[in-house]
PDB file of C-alpha atoms in Angstrom:
ATOM      1  CA  UNK A  45     -15.945   2.428  -9.952  1.00 95.00           C
ATOM      2  CA  UNK A  46     -12.544   3.841  -9.132  1.00 96.00           C
ATOM      3  CA  UNK A  47     -10.024   2.341 -12.060  1.00 97.00           C
ATOM      4  CA  UNK A  48      -6.282   2.718 -11.725  1.00 98.00           C
ATOM      5  CA  UNK A  49      -4.400   1.813 -14.801  1.00 98.00           C
ATOM      6  CA  UNK A  50      -0.148   2.549 -14.947  1.00 98.00           C
ATOM      7  CA  UNK A  51       1.798   2.393 -17.616  1.00 98.00           C
ATOM      8  CA  UNK A  52       5.780   2.663 -18.685  1.00 98.00           C
ATOM      9  CA  UNK A  53       7.243  -0.178 -16.688  1.00 98.00           C
ATOM     10  CA  UNK A  54      10.236  -2.153 -18.510  1.00 98.00           C
ATOM     11  CA  UNK A  55      14.014  -3.190 -18.532  1.00 98.00           C
ATOM     12  CA  UNK A  56      16.388   0.121 -17.985  1.00 98.00           C
ATOM     13  CA  UNK A  57      20.133   0.145 -17.196  1.00 98.00           C
ATOM     14  CA  UNK A  58      21.549   1.779 -14.053  1.00 98.00           C
ATOM     15  CA  UNK A  59      21.870   5.289 -13.998  1.00 98.00           C
ATOM     16  CA  UNK A  60      18.725   5.376 -17.112  1.00 98.00           C
ATOM     17  CA  UNK A  61      15.311   7.036 -16.586  1.00 98.00           C
ATOM     18  CA  UNK A  62      12.217   5.831 -16.649  1.00 98.00           C
ATOM     19  CA  UNK A  63       8.328   7.645 -16.704  1.00 98.00           C
ATOM     20  CA  UNK A  64       5.590   6.261 -14.687  1.00 98.00           C
ATOM     21  CA  UNK A  65       1.824   7.154 -15.580  1.00 98.00           C
ATOM     22  CA  UNK A  66      -0.954   6.198 -13.739  1.00 98.00           C
ATOM     23  CA  UNK A  67      -4.567   6.872 -15.167  1.00 98.00           C
ATOM     24  CA  UNK A  68      -7.334   7.690 -12.697  1.00 98.00           C
ATOM     25  CA  UNK A  69     -11.216   7.196 -13.667  1.00 97.00           C
ATOM     26  CA  UNK A  70     -14.461   6.753 -11.823  1.00 96.00           C
ATOM     27  CA  UNK A  71     -13.095   8.997  -9.166  1.00 96.00           C
ATOM     28  CA  UNK A  72     -13.037  13.318  -8.784  1.00 97.00           C
ATOM     29  CA  UNK A  73      -9.032  12.813  -9.022  1.00 97.00           C
ATOM     30  CA  UNK A  74      -8.112  16.243  -7.283  1.00 96.00           C
ATOM     31  CA  UNK A  75     -10.005  15.343  -4.245  1.00 95.00           C
ATOM     32  CA  UNK A  76      -7.530  12.791  -3.389  1.00 95.00           C
ATOM     33  CA  UNK A  77      -4.019  12.515  -2.098  1.00 95.00           C
ATOM     34  CA  UNK A  78      -1.855   9.737  -4.225  1.00 96.00           C
ATOM     35  CA  UNK A  79       1.273   7.871  -3.843  1.00 97.00           C
ATOM     36  CA  UNK A  80       3.458   5.457  -5.800  1.00 98.00           C
ATOM     37  CA  UNK A  81       3.873   2.339  -3.677  1.00 98.00           C
ATOM     38  CA  UNK A  82       6.606  -0.154  -5.359  1.00 98.00           C
ATOM     39  CA  UNK A  83       6.938  -4.078  -4.181  1.00 98.00           C
ATOM     40  CA  UNK A  84      10.409  -5.797  -5.030  1.00 97.00           C
ATOM     41  CA  UNK A  85       9.787  -9.197  -5.847  1.00 93.00           C
ATOM     42  CA  UNK A  86       9.058 -11.005  -2.640  1.00 91.00           C
ATOM     43  CA  UNK A  87       9.355  -8.721   0.108  1.00 94.00           C
ATOM     44  CA  UNK A  88       6.540  -6.529   1.008  1.00 95.00           C
ATOM     45  CA  UNK A  89       5.059  -3.377  -0.029  1.00 97.00           C
ATOM     46  CA  UNK A  90       7.247   0.426   0.205  1.00 96.00           C
ATOM     47  CA  UNK A  91       6.058   3.668  -0.190  1.00 95.00           C
ATOM     48  CA  UNK A  92       8.146   6.090  -2.624  1.00 97.00           C
ATOM     49  CA  UNK A  93       5.972   8.835  -3.213  1.00 96.00           C
ATOM     50  CA  UNK A  94       3.299  11.003  -2.408  1.00 95.00           C
ATOM     51  CA  UNK A  95       1.560  14.104  -3.613  1.00 95.00           C
ATOM     52  CA  UNK A  96      -1.228  16.226  -1.911  1.00 94.00           C
ATOM     53  CA  UNK A  97      -4.422  16.254  -3.813  1.00 94.00           C
ATOM     54  CA  UNK A  98      -3.650  19.899  -5.164  1.00 94.00           C
ATOM     55  CA  UNK A  99      -0.220  18.953  -6.218  1.00 94.00           C
ATOM     56  CA  UNK A 100       1.632  21.571  -4.024  1.00 91.00           C
ATOM     57  CA  UNK A 101       2.660  19.238  -1.503  1.00 93.00           C
ATOM     58  CA  UNK A 102       5.160  16.172  -2.284  1.00 95.00           C
ATOM     59  CA  UNK A 103       6.846  13.516  -0.293  1.00 93.00           C
ATOM     60  CA  UNK A 104       9.552  11.065  -0.939  1.00 95.00           C
ATOM     61  CA  UNK A 105      11.180   8.325   0.942  1.00 95.00           C
ATOM     62  CA  UNK A 106      14.770   8.641   1.659  1.00 95.00           C
ATOM     63  CA  UNK A 107      16.075   5.617  -0.810  1.00 96.00           C
ATOM     64  CA  UNK A 108      14.323   8.158  -3.739  1.00 98.00           C
ATOM     65  CA  UNK A 109      14.665  11.843  -2.592  1.00 98.00           C
ATOM     66  CA  UNK A 110      16.827  13.170  -4.929  1.00 98.00           C
ATOM     67  CA  UNK A 111      16.319  10.674  -8.185  1.00 98.00           C
ATOM     68  CA  UNK A 112      12.186  10.609  -8.235  1.00 98.00           C
ATOM     69  CA  UNK A 113      10.138  13.096  -9.333  1.00 98.00           C
ATOM     70  CA  UNK A 114       6.139  12.785  -8.615  1.00 98.00           C
ATOM     71  CA  UNK A 115       3.767  14.985 -10.013  1.00 98.00           C
ATOM     72  CA  UNK A 116      -0.103  15.324 -11.080  1.00 98.00           C
ATOM     73  CA  UNK A 117      -2.290  16.883 -14.087  1.00 98.00           C
ATOM     74  CA  UNK A 118      -5.806  17.152 -12.082  1.00 98.00           C
ATOM     75  CA  UNK A 119      -6.841  18.363 -15.677  1.00 97.00           C
ATOM     76  CA  UNK A 120      -5.905  14.975 -17.197  1.00 98.00           C
ATOM     77  CA  UNK A 121      -6.714  12.679 -14.506  1.00 98.00           C
ATOM     78  CA  UNK A 122      -2.725  11.153 -14.007  1.00 98.00           C
ATOM     79  CA  UNK A 123      -0.541  10.764 -11.779  1.00 98.00           C
ATOM     80  CA  UNK A 124       3.168  10.597 -12.752  1.00 98.00           C
ATOM     81  CA  UNK A 125       6.821   9.568 -11.282  1.00 98.00           C
ATOM     82  CA  UNK A 126       9.795  10.261 -13.453  1.00 98.00           C
ATOM     83  CA  UNK A 127      12.835   8.207 -12.055  1.00 98.00           C
ATOM     84  CA  UNK A 128      16.243   8.989 -12.920  1.00 98.00           C
ATOM     85  CA  UNK A 129      19.555   7.390 -12.281  1.00 98.00           C
ATOM     86  CA  UNK A 130      18.133   4.454 -11.278  1.00 98.00           C
ATOM     87  CA  UNK A 131      19.592   1.168  -9.682  1.00 98.00           C
ATOM     88  CA  UNK A 132      19.235  -1.844  -9.516  1.00 98.00           C
ATOM     89  CA  UNK A 133      16.824  -1.806  -6.081  1.00 97.00           C
ATOM     90  CA  UNK A 134      15.056   0.168  -7.682  1.00 98.00           C
ATOM     91  CA  UNK A 135      13.184  -3.077  -9.449  1.00 98.00           C
ATOM     92  CA  UNK A 136       9.939  -3.717  -8.638  1.00 98.00           C
ATOM     93  CA  UNK A 137       6.578  -3.840  -9.878  1.00 98.00           C
ATOM     94  CA  UNK A 138       5.720  -0.125  -8.866  1.00 98.00           C
ATOM     95  CA  UNK A 139       1.748   0.579  -7.853  1.00 98.00           C
ATOM     96  CA  UNK A 140      -0.512   3.687  -7.967  1.00 98.00           C
ATOM     97  CA  UNK A 141      -2.686   4.332  -4.679  1.00 97.00           C
ATOM     98  CA  UNK A 142      -5.153   6.625  -4.255  1.00 97.00           C
ATOM     99  CA  UNK A 143      -5.816   8.242  -0.153  1.00 95.00           C
ATOM    100  CA  UNK A 144      -9.466   8.032   0.877  1.00 93.00           C
ATOM    101  CA  UNK A 145      -9.340  12.032   1.295  1.00 90.00           C
ATOM    102  CA  UNK A 146      -6.907  14.905   0.819  1.00 87.00           C
ATOM    103  CA  UNK A 147      -3.365  15.747   2.351  1.00 82.00           C
ATOM    104  CA  UNK A 148      -5.218  18.007   4.281  1.00 80.00           C
ATOM    105  CA  UNK A 149      -7.073  15.946   6.746  1.00 81.00           C
ATOM    106  CA  UNK A 150      -3.885  13.962   8.144  1.00 82.00           C
ATOM    107  CA  UNK A 151      -2.479  10.727   7.244  1.00 86.00           C
ATOM    108  CA  UNK A 152      -4.136   7.901   5.353  1.00 92.00           C
ATOM    109  CA  UNK A 153      -4.106   4.252   4.149  1.00 95.00           C
ATOM    110  CA  UNK A 154      -4.648   3.520   0.347  1.00 96.00           C
ATOM    111  CA  UNK A 155      -7.781   2.962  -0.539  1.00 96.00           C
ATOM    112  CA  UNK A 156      -7.432   2.194  -3.681  1.00 97.00           C
ATOM    113  CA  UNK A 157      -4.461   0.058  -5.760  1.00 98.00           C
ATOM    114  CA  UNK A 158      -3.739   0.169  -9.708  1.00 98.00           C
ATOM    115  CA  UNK A 159      -2.490  -3.585 -10.837  1.00 97.00           C
ATOM    116  CA  UNK A 160       1.077  -2.385 -11.045  1.00 98.00           C
ATOM    117  CA  UNK A 161       3.684  -2.064 -13.486  1.00 98.00           C
ATOM    118  CA  UNK A 162       6.718  -3.657 -13.411  1.00 98.00           C
ATOM    119  CA  UNK A 163      10.304  -1.739 -13.468  1.00 98.00           C
ATOM    120  CA  UNK A 164      13.499  -4.088 -14.415  1.00 98.00           C
ATOM    121  CA  UNK A 165      16.972  -2.387 -13.719  1.00 98.00           C
ATOM    122  CA  UNK A 166      19.587  -4.737 -15.142  1.00 97.00           C
TER     123      UNK A 166
ATOM    124  CA  UNK B 128      11.035   5.379  12.004  1.00 88.00           C
ATOM    125  CA  UNK B 129       7.904   3.583  13.498  1.00 93.00           C
ATOM    126  CA  UNK B 130       8.885  -0.047  12.967  1.00 95.00           C
ATOM    127  CA  UNK B 131       5.880  -3.018  12.578  1.00 97.00           C
ATOM    128  CA  UNK B 132       6.517  -6.773  13.642  1.00 98.00           C
ATOM    129  CA  UNK B 133       3.929  -9.112  12.432  1.00 98.00           C
ATOM    130  CA  UNK B 134       3.330 -12.405  13.709  1.00 96.00           C
ATOM    131  CA  UNK B 135       3.500 -15.346  13.183  1.00 97.00           C
ATOM    132  CA  UNK B 136       5.296 -15.305   9.446  1.00 97.00           C
ATOM    133  CA  UNK B 137       3.297 -18.313   8.247  1.00 97.00           C
ATOM    134  CA  UNK B 138       0.139 -20.041   9.414  1.00 96.00           C
ATOM    135  CA  UNK B 139      -1.172 -23.124   8.221  1.00 95.00           C
ATOM    136  CA  UNK B 140      -4.584 -23.209   8.811  1.00 94.00           C
ATOM    137  CA  UNK B 141      -7.832 -25.513   7.906  1.00 94.00           C
ATOM    138  CA  UNK B 142     -10.961 -23.651   5.817  1.00 94.00           C
ATOM    139  CA  UNK B 143     -13.519 -22.797   8.560  1.00 95.00           C
ATOM    140  CA  UNK B 144     -10.657 -22.334  11.268  1.00 96.00           C
ATOM    141  CA  UNK B 145     -10.870 -18.758  12.671  1.00 97.00           C
ATOM    142  CA  UNK B 146      -7.635 -16.894  12.845  1.00 97.00           C
ATOM    143  CA  UNK B 147      -5.994 -14.205  14.841  1.00 97.00           C
ATOM    144  CA  UNK B 148      -2.754 -11.760  13.039  1.00 98.00           C
ATOM    145  CA  UNK B 149      -1.024  -9.717  15.415  1.00 98.00           C
ATOM    146  CA  UNK B 150       0.693  -6.677  14.408  1.00 98.00           C
ATOM    147  CA  UNK B 151       3.058  -4.407  16.848  1.00 98.00           C
ATOM    148  CA  UNK B 152       4.157  -1.423  16.896  1.00 97.00           C
ATOM    149  CA  UNK B 153       7.658  -0.115  18.421  1.00 96.00           C
ATOM    150  CA  UNK B 154       6.099   3.048  19.342  1.00 95.00           C
ATOM    151  CA  UNK B 155       2.295   4.107  19.663  1.00 96.00           C
ATOM    152  CA  UNK B 156       0.319   4.793  16.650  1.00 95.00           C
ATOM    153  CA  UNK B 157      -3.129   5.343  18.455  1.00 96.00           C
ATOM    154  CA  UNK B 158      -5.043   3.625  16.130  1.00 96.00           C
ATOM    155  CA  UNK B 159      -4.059   4.958  12.790  1.00 96.00           C
ATOM    156  CA  UNK B 160      -3.309   1.408  11.736  1.00 97.00           C
ATOM    157  CA  UNK B 161      -4.660  -0.396   8.317  1.00 98.00           C
ATOM    158  CA  UNK B 162      -4.425  -4.199   7.496  1.00 98.00           C
ATOM    159  CA  UNK B 163      -4.374  -5.075   3.983  1.00 98.00           C
ATOM    160  CA  UNK B 164      -4.947  -8.883   2.267  1.00 98.00           C
ATOM    161  CA  UNK B 165      -2.453  -9.655  -0.867  1.00 98.00           C
ATOM    162  CA  UNK B 166      -3.579 -12.520  -2.864  1.00 97.00           C
ATOM    163  CA  UNK B 167      -0.598 -13.562  -5.351  1.00 94.00           C
ATOM    164  CA  UNK B 168      -0.107 -11.808  -8.773  1.00 94.00           C
ATOM    165  CA  UNK B 169      -2.647  -9.106  -7.513  1.00 97.00           C
ATOM    166  CA  UNK B 170      -2.053  -5.510  -6.013  1.00 98.00           C
ATOM    167  CA  UNK B 171      -2.428  -5.023  -2.039  1.00 98.00           C
ATOM    168  CA  UNK B 172      -6.337  -5.025  -1.165  1.00 98.00           C
ATOM    169  CA  UNK B 173      -7.610  -2.567   1.515  1.00 98.00           C
ATOM    170  CA  UNK B 174      -9.405  -4.918   4.699  1.00 98.00           C
ATOM    171  CA  UNK B 175      -9.397  -2.222   8.222  1.00 98.00           C
ATOM    172  CA  UNK B 176      -8.831   1.049   8.484  1.00 97.00           C
ATOM    173  CA  UNK B 177      -8.513   3.008  11.644  1.00 95.00           C
ATOM    174  CA  UNK B 178      -7.745  -0.190  13.388  1.00 97.00           C
ATOM    175  CA  UNK B 179     -11.611  -1.395  13.088  1.00 98.00           C
ATOM    176  CA  UNK B 180     -13.006  -0.036   9.858  1.00 97.00           C
ATOM    177  CA  UNK B 181     -13.845  -2.408   7.473  1.00 98.00           C
ATOM    178  CA  UNK B 182     -13.300  -0.870   4.394  1.00 97.00           C
ATOM    179  CA  UNK B 183     -15.762  -1.074   1.811  1.00 95.00           C
ATOM    180  CA  UNK B 184     -17.505  -4.419   0.379  1.00 96.00           C
ATOM    181  CA  UNK B 185     -15.025  -6.434   2.762  1.00 98.00           C
ATOM    182  CA  UNK B 186     -16.901  -9.387   4.329  1.00 97.00           C
ATOM    183  CA  UNK B 187     -18.335  -9.109   8.190  1.00 98.00           C
ATOM    184  CA  UNK B 188     -15.883 -12.116   8.922  1.00 98.00           C
ATOM    185  CA  UNK B 189     -12.793  -9.912   8.680  1.00 98.00           C
ATOM    186  CA  UNK B 190     -12.354  -7.567  11.785  1.00 98.00           C
ATOM    187  CA  UNK B 191      -9.674  -5.432  13.092  1.00 98.00           C
ATOM    188  CA  UNK B 192      -9.069  -3.920  16.935  1.00 98.00           C
ATOM    189  CA  UNK B 193      -6.683  -3.065  19.121  1.00 98.00           C
ATOM    190  CA  UNK B 194      -4.448   0.637  19.702  1.00 97.00           C
ATOM    191  CA  UNK B 195      -1.505   2.221  20.503  1.00 97.00           C
ATOM    192  CA  UNK B 196       0.888  -0.609  20.011  1.00 98.00           C
ATOM    193  CA  UNK B 197      -0.633  -4.052  19.931  1.00 98.00           C
ATOM    194  CA  UNK B 198      -3.354  -5.018  17.099  1.00 98.00           C
ATOM    195  CA  UNK B 199      -5.192  -7.839  16.072  1.00 98.00           C
ATOM    196  CA  UNK B 200      -6.751  -8.974  12.934  1.00 98.00           C
ATOM    197  CA  UNK B 201      -8.939 -11.959  13.321  1.00 98.00           C
ATOM    198  CA  UNK B 202     -11.122 -13.738  10.408  1.00 97.00           C
ATOM    199  CA  UNK B 203     -13.737 -15.688  11.876  1.00 95.00           C
ATOM    200  CA  UNK B 204     -13.940 -18.045   9.427  1.00 93.00           C
ATOM    201  CA  UNK B 205     -11.140 -18.682   7.261  1.00 95.00           C
ATOM    202  CA  UNK B 206     -13.055 -19.022   3.325  1.00 95.00           C
ATOM    203  CA  UNK B 207     -10.664 -20.510   0.312  1.00 93.00           C
ATOM    204  CA  UNK B 208     -10.244 -16.935  -1.058  1.00 95.00           C
ATOM    205  CA  UNK B 209      -8.456 -15.677   2.080  1.00 96.00           C
ATOM    206  CA  UNK B 210      -5.294 -17.594   2.183  1.00 94.00           C
ATOM    207  CA  UNK B 211      -3.015 -14.998   1.156  1.00 97.00           C
ATOM    208  CA  UNK B 212      -0.296 -12.606   2.706  1.00 98.00           C
ATOM    209  CA  UNK B 213      -1.638  -9.885   4.975  1.00 98.00           C
ATOM    210  CA  UNK B 214       0.012  -6.979   5.556  1.00 98.00           C
ATOM    211  CA  UNK B 215      -0.640  -4.506   8.604  1.00 98.00           C
ATOM    212  CA  UNK B 216       0.626  -0.412   8.127  1.00 97.00           C
ATOM    213  CA  UNK B 217       0.765   2.636  10.171  1.00 96.00           C
ATOM    214  CA  UNK B 218      -0.785   6.244   8.841  1.00 94.00           C
ATOM    215  CA  UNK B 219       0.194   8.449  11.438  1.00 90.00           C
ATOM    216  CA  UNK B 220       0.555  11.282   9.641  1.00 81.00           C
ATOM    217  CA  UNK B 221       2.432  12.106   5.835  1.00 79.00           C
ATOM    218  CA  UNK B 222       4.269  10.695   4.240  1.00 85.00           C
ATOM    219  CA  UNK B 223       2.576   7.316   4.892  1.00 84.00           C
ATOM    220  CA  UNK B 224       4.444   4.645   7.287  1.00 85.00           C
ATOM    221  CA  UNK B 225       5.982   1.733   6.986  1.00 90.00           C
ATOM    222  CA  UNK B 226       4.435  -1.701   6.800  1.00 96.00           C
ATOM    223  CA  UNK B 227       4.817  -5.016   8.594  1.00 97.00           C
ATOM    224  CA  UNK B 228       7.051  -7.848   7.071  1.00 96.00           C
ATOM    225  CA  UNK B 229       3.541  -9.503   6.638  1.00 97.00           C
ATOM    226  CA  UNK B 230       2.341 -12.751   7.799  1.00 98.00           C
ATOM    227  CA  UNK B 231       1.430 -15.922   4.861  1.00 97.00           C
ATOM    228  CA  UNK B 232      -1.852 -17.585   5.374  1.00 97.00           C
ATOM    229  CA  UNK B 233      -1.399 -21.196   3.837  1.00 95.00           C
ATOM    230  CA  UNK B 234      -3.525 -24.180   3.603  1.00 90.00           C
ATOM    231  CA  UNK B 235      -2.708 -26.465   6.053  1.00 88.00           C
TER     232      UNK B 235
END
C-alpha cells in the first residue's frame, strides 16, 4: 500500500523559512515523478512544484519560483520542499503527491496524495 | 495558460439520482484530463485519468467522457459518500496543469 506522510508544517513569520518533508513507502520511489500541491483555506488545489524521478528535472509555479526549492533522496524515499521568504499567501495545506509514472513519459495526474501538512504564515 | 471552468459551482441532489458535472478547457487538452473527489478534511482522491479511465478502486458508478475542450463526470446513482467537491485538472505536459474551481455536490 502506497503511503505518503508529510511533516514540517507550522506557524512561520512572513519572510521566514520552513522545510517540509514527505516520507514515502509501499512503492519503488525512484520510479515516479513527485510534486507538492497546496490548498489555501476554502480554495481549490494549486500545484506548487514538481521533480522528476531521478531528481534532475525540477519545476516551479511562478508564484514560488526563486523562493521554494524541491529535492528528493531516492535512497531514503523522501521528498522535501524548502520554503524561503514566505508570504501570507503561502498559507495552505501542503500535500505531497505522486505521479503514476516517470517524468520522461510526459504529463500525468496525481494518483496518490498524502494527508497534508498545514503551513500558516503570520 | 489553459483555464478550466467547471459548472455548476454547486449542485443539490438527492441520493440515488444521476448527476453530470462539466469541465470546459479554454483550449484543447486532448484526453489529458483528470477528475478528483475531495471530502471535507481529506486529501483529494483521483477518480478518473485520461478523461475516461477509472483509477484503481473507483466504483463503476463514476464515469468520465469527453475530449479536447469539453468533459463530463457522471455519477450514475449518488451514494451518501459521494457528497463532496469535485475538481478537474489537465496534464498536457510538464509542469502539471491547473485545476478547475470545483463543483460541490450537496444533499438536497
